[in-house]
Short mmCIF file of C-alpha atoms and ligand atoms in Angstrom, two decimals:
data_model
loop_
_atom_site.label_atom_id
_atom_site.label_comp_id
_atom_site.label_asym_id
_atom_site.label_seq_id
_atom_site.Cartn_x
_atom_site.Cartn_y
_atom_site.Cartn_z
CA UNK N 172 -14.55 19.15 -15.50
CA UNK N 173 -18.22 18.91 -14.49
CA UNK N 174 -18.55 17.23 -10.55
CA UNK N 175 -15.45 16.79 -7.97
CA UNK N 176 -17.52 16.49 -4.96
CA UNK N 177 -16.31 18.82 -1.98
CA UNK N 178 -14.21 15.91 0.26
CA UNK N 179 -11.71 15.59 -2.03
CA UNK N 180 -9.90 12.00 -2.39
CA UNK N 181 -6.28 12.36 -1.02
CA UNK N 182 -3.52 10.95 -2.98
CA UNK N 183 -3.00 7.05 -2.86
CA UNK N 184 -1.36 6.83 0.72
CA UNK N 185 2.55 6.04 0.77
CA UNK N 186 2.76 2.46 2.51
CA UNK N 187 6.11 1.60 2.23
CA UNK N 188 9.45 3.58 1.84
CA UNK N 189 10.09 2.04 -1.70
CA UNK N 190 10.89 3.21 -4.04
CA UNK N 191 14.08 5.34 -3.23
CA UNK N 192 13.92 8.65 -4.54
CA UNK N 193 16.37 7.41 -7.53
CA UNK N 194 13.25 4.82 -8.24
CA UNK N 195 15.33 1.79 -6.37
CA UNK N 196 13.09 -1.46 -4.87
CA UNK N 197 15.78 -2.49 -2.83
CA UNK N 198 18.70 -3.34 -5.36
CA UNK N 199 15.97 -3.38 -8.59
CA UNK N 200 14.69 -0.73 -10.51
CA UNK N 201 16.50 2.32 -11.08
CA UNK N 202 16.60 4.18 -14.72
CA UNK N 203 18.79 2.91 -17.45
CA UNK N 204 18.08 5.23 -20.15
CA UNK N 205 19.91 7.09 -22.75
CA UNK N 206 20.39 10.69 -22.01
CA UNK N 207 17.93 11.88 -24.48
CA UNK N 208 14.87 10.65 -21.86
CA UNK N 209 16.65 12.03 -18.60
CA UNK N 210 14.93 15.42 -19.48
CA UNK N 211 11.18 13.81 -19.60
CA UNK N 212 11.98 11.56 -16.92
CA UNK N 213 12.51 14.14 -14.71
CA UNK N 214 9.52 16.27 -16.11
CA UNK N 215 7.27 13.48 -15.40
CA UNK N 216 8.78 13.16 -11.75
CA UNK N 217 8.34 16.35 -11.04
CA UNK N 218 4.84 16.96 -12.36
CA UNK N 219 3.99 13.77 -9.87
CA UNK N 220 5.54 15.02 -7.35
CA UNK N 221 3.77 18.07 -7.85
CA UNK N 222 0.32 16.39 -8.08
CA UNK N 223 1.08 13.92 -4.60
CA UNK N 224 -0.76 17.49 -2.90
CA UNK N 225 -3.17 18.42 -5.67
CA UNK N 226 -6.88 17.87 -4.66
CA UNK N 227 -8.12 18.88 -8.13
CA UNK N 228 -5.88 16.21 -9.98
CA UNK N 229 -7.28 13.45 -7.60
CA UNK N 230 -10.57 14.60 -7.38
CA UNK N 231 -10.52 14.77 -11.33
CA UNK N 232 -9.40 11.28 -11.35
CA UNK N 233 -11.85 10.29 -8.81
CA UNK N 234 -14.44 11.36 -10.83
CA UNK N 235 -13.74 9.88 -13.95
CA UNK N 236 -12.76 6.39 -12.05
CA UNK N 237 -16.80 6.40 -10.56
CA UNK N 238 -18.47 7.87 -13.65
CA UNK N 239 -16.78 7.00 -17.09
CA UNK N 240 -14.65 3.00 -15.66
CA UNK N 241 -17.75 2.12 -13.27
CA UNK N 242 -15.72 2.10 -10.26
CA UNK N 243 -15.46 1.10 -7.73
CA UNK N 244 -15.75 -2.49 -9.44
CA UNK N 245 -17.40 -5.04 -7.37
CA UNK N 246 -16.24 -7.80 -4.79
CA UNK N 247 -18.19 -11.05 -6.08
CA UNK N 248 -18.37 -13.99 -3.87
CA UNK N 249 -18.03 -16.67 -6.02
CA UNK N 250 -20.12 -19.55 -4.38
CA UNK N 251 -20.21 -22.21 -7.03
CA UNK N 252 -16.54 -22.00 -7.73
CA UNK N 253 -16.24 -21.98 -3.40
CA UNK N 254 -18.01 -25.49 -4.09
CA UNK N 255 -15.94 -27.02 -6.44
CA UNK N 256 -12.56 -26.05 -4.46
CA UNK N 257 -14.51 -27.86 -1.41
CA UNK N 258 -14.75 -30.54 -3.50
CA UNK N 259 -11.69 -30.47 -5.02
CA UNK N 260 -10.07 -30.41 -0.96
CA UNK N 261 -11.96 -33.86 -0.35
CA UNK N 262 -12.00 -33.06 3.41
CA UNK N 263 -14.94 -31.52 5.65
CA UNK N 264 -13.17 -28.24 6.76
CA UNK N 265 -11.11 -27.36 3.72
CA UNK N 266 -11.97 -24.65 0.88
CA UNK N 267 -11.92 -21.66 1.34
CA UNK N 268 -14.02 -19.12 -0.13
CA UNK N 269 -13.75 -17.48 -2.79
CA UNK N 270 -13.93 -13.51 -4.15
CA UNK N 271 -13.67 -12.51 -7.56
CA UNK N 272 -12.30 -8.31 -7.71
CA UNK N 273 -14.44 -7.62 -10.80
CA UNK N 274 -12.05 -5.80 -12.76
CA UNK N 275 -13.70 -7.30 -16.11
CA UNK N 276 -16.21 -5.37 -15.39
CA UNK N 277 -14.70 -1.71 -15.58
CA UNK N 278 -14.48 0.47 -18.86
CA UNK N 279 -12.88 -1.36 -21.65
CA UNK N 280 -12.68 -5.05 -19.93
CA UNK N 281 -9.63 -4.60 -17.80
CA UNK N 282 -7.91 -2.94 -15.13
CA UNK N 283 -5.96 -1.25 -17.88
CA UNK N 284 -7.93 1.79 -17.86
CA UNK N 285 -7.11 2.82 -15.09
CA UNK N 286 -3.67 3.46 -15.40
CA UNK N 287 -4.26 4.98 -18.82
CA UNK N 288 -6.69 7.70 -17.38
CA UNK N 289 -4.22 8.64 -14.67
CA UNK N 290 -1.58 9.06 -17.48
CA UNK N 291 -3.95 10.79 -19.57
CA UNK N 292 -4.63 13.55 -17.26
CA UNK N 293 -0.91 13.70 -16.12
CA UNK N 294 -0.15 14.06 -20.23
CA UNK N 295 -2.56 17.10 -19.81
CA UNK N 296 -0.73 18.73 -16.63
CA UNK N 297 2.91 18.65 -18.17
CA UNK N 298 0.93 20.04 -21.10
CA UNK N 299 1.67 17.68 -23.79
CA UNK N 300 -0.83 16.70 -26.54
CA UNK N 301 0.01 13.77 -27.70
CA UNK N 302 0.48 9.89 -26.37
CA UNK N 303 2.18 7.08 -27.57
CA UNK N 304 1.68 3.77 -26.00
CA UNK N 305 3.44 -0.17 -27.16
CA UNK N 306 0.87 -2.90 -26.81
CA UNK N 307 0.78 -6.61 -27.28
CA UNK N 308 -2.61 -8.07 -27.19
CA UNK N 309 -4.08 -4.48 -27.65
CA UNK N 310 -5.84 -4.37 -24.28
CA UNK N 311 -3.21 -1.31 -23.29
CA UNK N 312 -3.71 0.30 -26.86
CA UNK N 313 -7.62 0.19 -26.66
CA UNK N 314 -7.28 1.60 -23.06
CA UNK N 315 -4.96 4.23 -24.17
CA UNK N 316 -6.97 5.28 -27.19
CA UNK N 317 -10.03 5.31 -25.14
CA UNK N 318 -8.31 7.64 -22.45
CA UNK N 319 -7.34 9.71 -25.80
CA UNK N 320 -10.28 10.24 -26.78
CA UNK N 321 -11.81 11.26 -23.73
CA UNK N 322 -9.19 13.99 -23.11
CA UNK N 323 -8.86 14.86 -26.53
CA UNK N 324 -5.15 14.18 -27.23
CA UNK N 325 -3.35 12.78 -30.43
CA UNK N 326 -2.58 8.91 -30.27
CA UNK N 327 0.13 6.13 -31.48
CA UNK N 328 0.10 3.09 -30.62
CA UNK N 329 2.92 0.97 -31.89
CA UNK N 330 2.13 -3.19 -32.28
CA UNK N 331 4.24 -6.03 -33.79
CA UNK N 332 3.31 -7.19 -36.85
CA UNK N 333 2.71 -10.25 -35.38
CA UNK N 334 0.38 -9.59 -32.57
CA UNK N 335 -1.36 -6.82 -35.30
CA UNK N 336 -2.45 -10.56 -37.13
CA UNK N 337 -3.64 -11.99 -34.37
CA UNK N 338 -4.72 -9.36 -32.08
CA UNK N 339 -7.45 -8.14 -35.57
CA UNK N 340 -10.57 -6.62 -33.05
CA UNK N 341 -8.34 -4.92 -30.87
CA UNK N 342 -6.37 -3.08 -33.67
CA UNK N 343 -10.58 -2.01 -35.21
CA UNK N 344 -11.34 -0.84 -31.89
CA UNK N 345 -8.26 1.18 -31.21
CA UNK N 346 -8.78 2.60 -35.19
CA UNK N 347 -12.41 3.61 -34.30
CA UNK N 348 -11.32 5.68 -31.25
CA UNK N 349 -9.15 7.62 -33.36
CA UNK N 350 -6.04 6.02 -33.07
CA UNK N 351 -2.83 5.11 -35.73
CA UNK N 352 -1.84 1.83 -35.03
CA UNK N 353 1.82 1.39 -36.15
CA UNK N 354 3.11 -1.56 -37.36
CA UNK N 355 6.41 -2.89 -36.13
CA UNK N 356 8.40 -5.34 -37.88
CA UNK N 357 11.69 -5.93 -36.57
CA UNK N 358 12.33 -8.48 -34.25
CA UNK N 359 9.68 -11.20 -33.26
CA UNK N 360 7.39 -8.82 -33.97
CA UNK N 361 5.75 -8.67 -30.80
CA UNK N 362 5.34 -6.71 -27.32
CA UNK N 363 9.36 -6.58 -26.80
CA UNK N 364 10.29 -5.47 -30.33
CA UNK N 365 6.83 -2.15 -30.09
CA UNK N 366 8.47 -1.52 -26.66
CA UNK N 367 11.65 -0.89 -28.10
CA UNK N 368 10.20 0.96 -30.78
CA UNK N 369 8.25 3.41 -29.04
CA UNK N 370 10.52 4.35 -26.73
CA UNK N 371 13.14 5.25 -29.97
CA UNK N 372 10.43 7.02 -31.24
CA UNK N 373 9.43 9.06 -27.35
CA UNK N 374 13.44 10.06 -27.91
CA UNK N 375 12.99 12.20 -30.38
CA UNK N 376 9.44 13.32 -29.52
CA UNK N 377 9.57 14.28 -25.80
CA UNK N 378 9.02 18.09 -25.87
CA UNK N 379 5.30 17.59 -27.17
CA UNK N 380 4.85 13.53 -26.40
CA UNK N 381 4.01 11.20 -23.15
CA UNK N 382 4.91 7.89 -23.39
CA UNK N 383 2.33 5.86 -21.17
CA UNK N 384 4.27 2.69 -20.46
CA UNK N 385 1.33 -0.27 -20.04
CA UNK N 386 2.60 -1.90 -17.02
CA UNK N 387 4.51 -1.38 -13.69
CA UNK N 388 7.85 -1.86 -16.28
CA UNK N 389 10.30 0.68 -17.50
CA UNK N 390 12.61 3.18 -16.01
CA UNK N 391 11.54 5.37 -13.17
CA UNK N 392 8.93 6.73 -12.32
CA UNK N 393 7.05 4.71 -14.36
CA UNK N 394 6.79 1.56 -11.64
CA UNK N 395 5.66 3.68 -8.75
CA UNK N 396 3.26 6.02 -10.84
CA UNK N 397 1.62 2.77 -12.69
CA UNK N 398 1.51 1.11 -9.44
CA UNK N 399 -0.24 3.80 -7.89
CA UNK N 400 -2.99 4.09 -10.43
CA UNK N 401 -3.29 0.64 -10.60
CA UNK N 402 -3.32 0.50 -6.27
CA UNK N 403 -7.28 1.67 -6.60
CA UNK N 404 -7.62 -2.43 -6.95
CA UNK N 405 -6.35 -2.81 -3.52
CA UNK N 406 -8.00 -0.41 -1.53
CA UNK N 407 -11.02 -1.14 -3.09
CA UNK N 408 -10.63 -4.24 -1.83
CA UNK N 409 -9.83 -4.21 1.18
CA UNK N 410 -12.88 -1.38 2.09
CA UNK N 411 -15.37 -4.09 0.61
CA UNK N 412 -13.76 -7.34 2.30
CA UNK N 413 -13.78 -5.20 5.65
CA UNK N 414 -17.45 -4.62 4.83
CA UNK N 415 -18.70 -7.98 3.49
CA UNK N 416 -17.13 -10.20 5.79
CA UNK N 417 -15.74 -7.58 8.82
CA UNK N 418 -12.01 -8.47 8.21
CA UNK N 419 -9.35 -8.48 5.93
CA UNK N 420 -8.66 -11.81 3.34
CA UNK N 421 -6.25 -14.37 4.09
CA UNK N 422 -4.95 -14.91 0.75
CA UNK N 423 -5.07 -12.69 -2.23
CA UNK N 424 -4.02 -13.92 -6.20
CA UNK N 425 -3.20 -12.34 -9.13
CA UNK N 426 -1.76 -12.92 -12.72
CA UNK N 427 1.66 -11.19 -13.12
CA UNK N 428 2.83 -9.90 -16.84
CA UNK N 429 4.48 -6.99 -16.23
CA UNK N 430 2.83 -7.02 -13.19
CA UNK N 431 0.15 -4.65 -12.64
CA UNK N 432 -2.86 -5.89 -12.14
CA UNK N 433 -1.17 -7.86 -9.52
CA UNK N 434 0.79 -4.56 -7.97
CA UNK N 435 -2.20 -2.51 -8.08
CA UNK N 436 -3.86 -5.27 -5.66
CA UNK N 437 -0.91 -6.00 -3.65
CA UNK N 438 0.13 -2.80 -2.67
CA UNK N 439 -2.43 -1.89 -0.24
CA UNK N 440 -1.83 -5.41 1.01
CA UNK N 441 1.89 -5.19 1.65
CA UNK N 442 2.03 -3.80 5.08
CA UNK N 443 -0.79 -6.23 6.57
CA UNK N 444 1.77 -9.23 7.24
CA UNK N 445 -1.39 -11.40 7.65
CA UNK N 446 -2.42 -11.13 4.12
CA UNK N 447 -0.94 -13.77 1.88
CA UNK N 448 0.11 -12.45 -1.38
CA UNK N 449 0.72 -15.12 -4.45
CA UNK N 450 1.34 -13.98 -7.91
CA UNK N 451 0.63 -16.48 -11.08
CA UNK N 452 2.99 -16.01 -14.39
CA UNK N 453 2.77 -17.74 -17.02
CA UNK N 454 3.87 -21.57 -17.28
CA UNK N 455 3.12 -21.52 -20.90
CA UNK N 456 4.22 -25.51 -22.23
CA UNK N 457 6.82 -26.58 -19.95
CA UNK N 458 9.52 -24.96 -18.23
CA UNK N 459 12.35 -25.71 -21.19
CA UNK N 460 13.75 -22.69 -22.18
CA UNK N 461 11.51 -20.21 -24.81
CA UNK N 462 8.01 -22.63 -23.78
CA UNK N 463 7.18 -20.35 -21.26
CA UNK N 464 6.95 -16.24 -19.60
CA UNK N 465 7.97 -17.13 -15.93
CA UNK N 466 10.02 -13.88 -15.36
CA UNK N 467 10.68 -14.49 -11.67
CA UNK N 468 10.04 -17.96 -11.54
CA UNK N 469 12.58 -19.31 -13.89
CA UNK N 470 14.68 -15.92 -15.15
CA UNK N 471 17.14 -14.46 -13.21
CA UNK N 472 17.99 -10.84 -12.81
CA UNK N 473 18.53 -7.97 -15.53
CA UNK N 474 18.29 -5.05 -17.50
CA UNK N 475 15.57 -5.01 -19.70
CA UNK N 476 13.20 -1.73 -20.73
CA UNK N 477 15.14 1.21 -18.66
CA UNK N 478 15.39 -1.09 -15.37
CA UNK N 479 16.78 -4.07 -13.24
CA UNK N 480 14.54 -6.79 -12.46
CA UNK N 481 14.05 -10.12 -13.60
CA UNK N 482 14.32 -11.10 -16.91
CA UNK N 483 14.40 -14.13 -18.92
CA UNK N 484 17.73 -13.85 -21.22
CA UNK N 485 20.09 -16.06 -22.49
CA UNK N 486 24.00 -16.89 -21.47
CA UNK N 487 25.11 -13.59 -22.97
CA UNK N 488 22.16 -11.41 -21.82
CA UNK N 489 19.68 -11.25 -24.96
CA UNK N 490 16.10 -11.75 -23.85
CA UNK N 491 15.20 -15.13 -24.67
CA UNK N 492 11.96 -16.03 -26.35
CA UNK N 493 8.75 -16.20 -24.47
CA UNK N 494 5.73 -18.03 -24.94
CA UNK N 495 1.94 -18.07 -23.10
CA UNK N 496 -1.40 -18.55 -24.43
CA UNK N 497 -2.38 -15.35 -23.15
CA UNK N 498 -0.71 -12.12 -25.32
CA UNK N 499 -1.01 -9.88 -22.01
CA UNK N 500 1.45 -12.18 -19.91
CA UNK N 501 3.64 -12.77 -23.18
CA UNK N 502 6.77 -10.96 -21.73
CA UNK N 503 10.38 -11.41 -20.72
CA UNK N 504 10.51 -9.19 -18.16
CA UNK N 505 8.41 -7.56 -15.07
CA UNK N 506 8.25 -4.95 -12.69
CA UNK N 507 10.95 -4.47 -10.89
CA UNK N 508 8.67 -3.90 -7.42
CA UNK N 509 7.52 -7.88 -8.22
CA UNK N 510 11.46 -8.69 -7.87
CA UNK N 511 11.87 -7.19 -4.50
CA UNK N 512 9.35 -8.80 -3.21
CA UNK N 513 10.25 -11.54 -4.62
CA UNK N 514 13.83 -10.80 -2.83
CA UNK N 515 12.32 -10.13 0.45
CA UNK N 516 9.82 -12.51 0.35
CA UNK N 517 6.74 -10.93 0.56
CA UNK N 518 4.93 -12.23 -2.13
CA UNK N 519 5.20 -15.76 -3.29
CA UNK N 520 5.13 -16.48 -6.88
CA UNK N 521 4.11 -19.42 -8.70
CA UNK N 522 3.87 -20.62 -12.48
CA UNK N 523 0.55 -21.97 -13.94
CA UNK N 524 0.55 -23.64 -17.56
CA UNK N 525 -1.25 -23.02 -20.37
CA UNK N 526 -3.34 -25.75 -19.85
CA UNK N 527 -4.29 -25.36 -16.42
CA UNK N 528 -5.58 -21.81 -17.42
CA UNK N 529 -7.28 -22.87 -20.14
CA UNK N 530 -8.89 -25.98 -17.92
CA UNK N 531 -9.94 -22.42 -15.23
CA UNK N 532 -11.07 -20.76 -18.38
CA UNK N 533 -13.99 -23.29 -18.99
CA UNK N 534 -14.51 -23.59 -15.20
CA UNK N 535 -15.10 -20.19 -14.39
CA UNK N 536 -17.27 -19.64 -17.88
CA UNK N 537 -19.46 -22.94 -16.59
CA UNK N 538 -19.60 -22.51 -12.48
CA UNK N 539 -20.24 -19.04 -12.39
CA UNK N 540 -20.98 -17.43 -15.84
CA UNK N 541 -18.02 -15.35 -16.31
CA UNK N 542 -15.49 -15.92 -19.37
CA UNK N 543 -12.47 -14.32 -18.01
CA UNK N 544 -9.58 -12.66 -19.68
CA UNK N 545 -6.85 -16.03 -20.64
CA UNK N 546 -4.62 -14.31 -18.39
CA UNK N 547 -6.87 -13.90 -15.38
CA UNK N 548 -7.25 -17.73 -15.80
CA UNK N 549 -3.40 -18.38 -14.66
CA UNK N 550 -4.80 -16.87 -11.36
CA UNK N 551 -8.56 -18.53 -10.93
CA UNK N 552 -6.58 -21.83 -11.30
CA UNK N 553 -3.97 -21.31 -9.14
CA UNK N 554 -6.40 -20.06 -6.44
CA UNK N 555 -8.53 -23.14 -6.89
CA UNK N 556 -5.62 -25.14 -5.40
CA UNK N 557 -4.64 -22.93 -2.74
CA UNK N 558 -8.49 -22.37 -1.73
CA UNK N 559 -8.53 -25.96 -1.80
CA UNK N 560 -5.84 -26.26 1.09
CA UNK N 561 -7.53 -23.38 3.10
CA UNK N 562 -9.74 -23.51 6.05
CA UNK N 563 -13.30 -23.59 5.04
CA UNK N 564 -13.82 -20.13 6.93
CA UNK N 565 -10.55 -18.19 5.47
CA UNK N 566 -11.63 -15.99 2.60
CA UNK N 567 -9.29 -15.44 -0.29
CA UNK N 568 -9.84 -13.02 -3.51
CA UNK N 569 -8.40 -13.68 -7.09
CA UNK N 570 -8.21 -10.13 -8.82
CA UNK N 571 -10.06 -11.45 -11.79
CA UNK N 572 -8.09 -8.19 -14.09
CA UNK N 573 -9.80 -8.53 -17.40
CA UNK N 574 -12.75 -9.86 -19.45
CA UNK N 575 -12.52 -12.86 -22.11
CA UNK N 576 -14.40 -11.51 -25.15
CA UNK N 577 -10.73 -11.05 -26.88
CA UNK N 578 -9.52 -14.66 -26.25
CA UNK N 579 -12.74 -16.82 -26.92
CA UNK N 580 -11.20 -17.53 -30.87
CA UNK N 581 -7.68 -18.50 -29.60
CA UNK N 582 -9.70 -20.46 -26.58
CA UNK N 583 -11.76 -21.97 -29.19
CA UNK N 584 -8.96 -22.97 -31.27
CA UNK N 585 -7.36 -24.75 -28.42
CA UNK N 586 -10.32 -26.48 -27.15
CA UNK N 587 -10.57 -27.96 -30.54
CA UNK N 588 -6.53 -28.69 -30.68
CA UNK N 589 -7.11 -30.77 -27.38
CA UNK N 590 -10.03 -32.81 -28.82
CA UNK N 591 -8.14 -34.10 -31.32
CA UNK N 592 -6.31 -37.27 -31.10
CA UNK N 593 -2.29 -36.77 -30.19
CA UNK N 594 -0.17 -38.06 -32.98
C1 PLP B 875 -2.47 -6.76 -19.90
C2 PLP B 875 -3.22 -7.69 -19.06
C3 PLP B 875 -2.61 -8.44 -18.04
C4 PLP B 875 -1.13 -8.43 -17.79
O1 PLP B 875 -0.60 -7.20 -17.43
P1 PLP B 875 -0.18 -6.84 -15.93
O2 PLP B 875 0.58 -5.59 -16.09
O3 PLP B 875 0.65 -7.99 -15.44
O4 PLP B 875 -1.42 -6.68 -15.15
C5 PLP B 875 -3.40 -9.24 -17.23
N1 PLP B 875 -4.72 -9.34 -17.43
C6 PLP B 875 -5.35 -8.66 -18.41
C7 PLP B 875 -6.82 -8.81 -18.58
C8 PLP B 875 -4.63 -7.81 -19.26
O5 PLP B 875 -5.27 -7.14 -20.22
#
C-alpha cells in the first residue's frame, strides 16, 4: 500500500457496551447458525479483535476511504428544500434546516462501499481469496465486486432470479468488474431466497471463502463489524455539523433496510441524548399484511438470517412476503442493533409509503438537483415533515445513503402508472 500518513486513524471508538461479547443488543442478536459456520465465525471475531489495535489495518482503510470512495463525503445544506419545509410548516418560526450527508456521492453511489472495503481488507488478513456476497437490487454486489477488484480477490455474488430481471445494469456492472453473478431460483426469487443461498454455499466453502454480509444483519459479528464500517457516516458528521454550524444537529434521519446506512449514522449519535434519532422503513402500499417492509414497525420479534430481531413472519414463523418500491429496503428482517433501540427507545422509527417517497423523489430531483437513491427518498420525506414541526433555527440532517441513477426506469414507470386514470 502506497500512503498511510504518519498519525494513524485509531479504530472506530467503542461508544456503548453493546454488543455483549456473545454479539447480544440487549435480548437481540446473538448467532443462530449451524455448526459448520461456528469455525469462521470465530475466525472472523478473532481477526477483528485482532485488528481493534492495528494502526496499519486502519490506516490502510483510511486511505482507501479518502483516495479511491472520495471521503469524507460532504455535509450539503440543502436551502431550497429548507424553503419548502418552511412552507410546508405555514408558521413564521417553524422549519428547520436542512443537511443532506452526501453519501450518493462516494464510490459506486452508496454508502455500500464502505462496508465492502473494510470486509475486503479483513478477507485479506484472515488470508482468504475469495468473497461471496447475496444482493437484491445489486447495489451490495457492485460494491462488493468493486472492492474485489481492487484487492484482487475471486468474486460470487448470488441474486434471485427475480431481482437479476429487474435489477439488468447492476448485474453488467458487477460482470464488468469481474464478477459471476449466480442466479437463484428457489423461493421468491429475491434478497431472502440469495441470502439463504449464499450462506449454504459459505458452509461448505469457509476454509478459503469470506462471506461479506451487505447489511448490519446476520449472526455475530457481522452487526457490530458492518456497523462499524458503516459508523464513518456518523463521525463524519458530526466533525462537519460541529464545524458548519458550531454544534451538534437536533434531529438526524435515515432509511432503514437492514439497517445500515441508518446504523452507520446513528452510532456516533447514540450517546449524545440530545440528538434525535428517527429511522424510515418502508410503508410500501398499505400496512395489510405482504404490501409493505416495516420490520420494526409492524413485525414483531424473530429469528431470521443467524439472529433475533424483528422480523415480519406469519402465525407459524415463515417470513411473510415483503413489498417496497425500492429493492434495497425490500426485506423481512433488520439489524438486530435497530431492535434494541427500538426496545430501549432510543431511536424512533417510522414507516413512509411508496408514494410519499416517490412524491420526495421528484422533490429533491426539482428543489435541489439531486435524484436520490428510491430508498433515500423514504427518509427526505419523512424529514420534510419533521423539519416542518422544528424550530426554524434547529438543524436536522437526512443521511441521503445512495444515488438514483438505478431507480429512474422503475421511477419512470410509476410516474406514468400515477398519470393514468384509476379504474
Ligand atoms: C442497500 C441500500 C439501502 C438499504 O440498506 P441499509 O442496510 O438499510 O442501509 C439504502 N439506501 C441505498 C442507497 C442502498 O443501496
Amino acid at each position: 500500500m502506497s500512503s498511510v500518513s504518519p498519525s494513524h486513524p485509531p479504530a472506530p471508538p467503542r461508544i456503548s457496551a453493546v454488543p455483549s461479547p456473545e454479539g447480544r443488543f440487549g435480548q437481540f442478536g446473538g448467532s443462530y447458525v449451524p455448526e459448520t459456520l461456528v469455525t469462521a465465525l470465530t475466525q472472523l471475531s478473532d481477526t477483528y479483535q485482532r485488528i481493534q489495535r492495528d494502526d496499519s489495518f486502519w490506516g490502510h482503510l483510511a486511505d482507501l476511504q479518502r483516495h479511491y470512495v472520495g471521503r469524507p463525503t460532504p455535509l450539503y445544506h440543502a436551502g431550497r428544500l429548507t424553503d419548502h419545509a418552511r412552507a410546508l410548516s405555514r408558521s413564521q418560526d417553524r422549519g428547520a434546516n436542512i443537511w443532506l450527508k452526501r453519501e450518493d456521492l462516494a464510490h459506486t453511489g452508496a454508502h455500500k462501499i464502505n462496508n465492502t472495503l473494510g470486509q475486503g481488507l479483513l478477507t485479506v488478513r484472515m488470508g482468504k481469496k475469495r468473497i461471496i456476497a447475496e444482493t437484491g437490487a445489486g447495489q451490495h454486489g457492485v460494491a462488493s465486486a468493486t472492492a474485489a477488484a481492487h484487492l484482487g480477490l475471486a468474486c460470487d455474488v448470488y441474486m434471485g432470479a427475480e431481482d437479476v430481471r429487474r435489477q439488468r445494469l447492476n448485474v453488467i456492472r458487477m460482470k464488468i468488474l469481474g464478477a459471476n453473478v449466480i442466479e437463484v431460483d428457489s423461493g421468491s426469487r429475491t434478497l431472502k431466497d440469495a441470502t439463504n443461498e449464499a450462506m449454504r454455499e459459505w458452509m461448505g466453502s469457509v476454509e478459503h471463502t469470506h462471506y461479506i454480509i451487505g447489511s448490519v444483519v446476520g449472526p455475530h459479528p457481522f452487526p457490530m463489524i458492518v456497523r462499524d464500517f458503516q459508523s464513518v457516516i456518523g463521525q463524519e458528521t458530526k466533525a462537519q455539523c460541529l464545524r458548519t454550524f458550531q454544534r451538534l444537529p437536533d434531529a438526524v434521519v435515515a432509511c432503514v433496510g437492514g439497517g445500515s446506512n441508518a446504523a452507520g449514522m446513528f452510532y456516533p449519535f447514540v450517546d449524545e441524548h440530545r440528538v434525535k434519532l428517527i429511522g424510515v422503513e418502508a410503508g410500501g402500499h398499505s400496512s395489510q399484511p405482504g404490501q409493505h417492509a416495516a420490520s420494526l414497525t409492524l413485525g414483531s420479534p424473530g429469528i431470521l438470517h443467524g439472529s433475533l430481531s424483528y422480523v415480519l413472519q406469519d402465525q407459524f414463523g415463515q417470513t411473510a412476503p415483503v413489498h417496497s418500491c425500492s429493492a434495497g429496503l425490500d426485506y423481512p428482517g433488520v439489524g438486530p442493533e435497530h431492535a434494541y433501540w427500538h426496545q430501549t427507545g432510543r431511536v424512533a422509527y417510522t414507516a413512509v409509503t411508496d408514494k410519499e417517497a416517490l412524491d420526495a423523489f421528484t422533490l429533491l430531483a426539482r428543489a435541489e438537483g439531486i435524484i436520490p437513491a428510491l430508498e433515500s427518498a423514504h427518509a427526505v420525506a419523512h424529514a420534510l415533515d419533521a423539519a416542518a414541526q422544528m424550530p426554524r433555527d434547529a438543524h436536522l440532517v437526512i443521511c441521503l445513503s445512495g444515488r438514483g441513477d438505478k431507480d429512474v426506469d422503475e421511477a419512470a414507470r410509476l410516474l406514468a402508472q400515477r398519470e393514468q386514470p384509476t379504474r
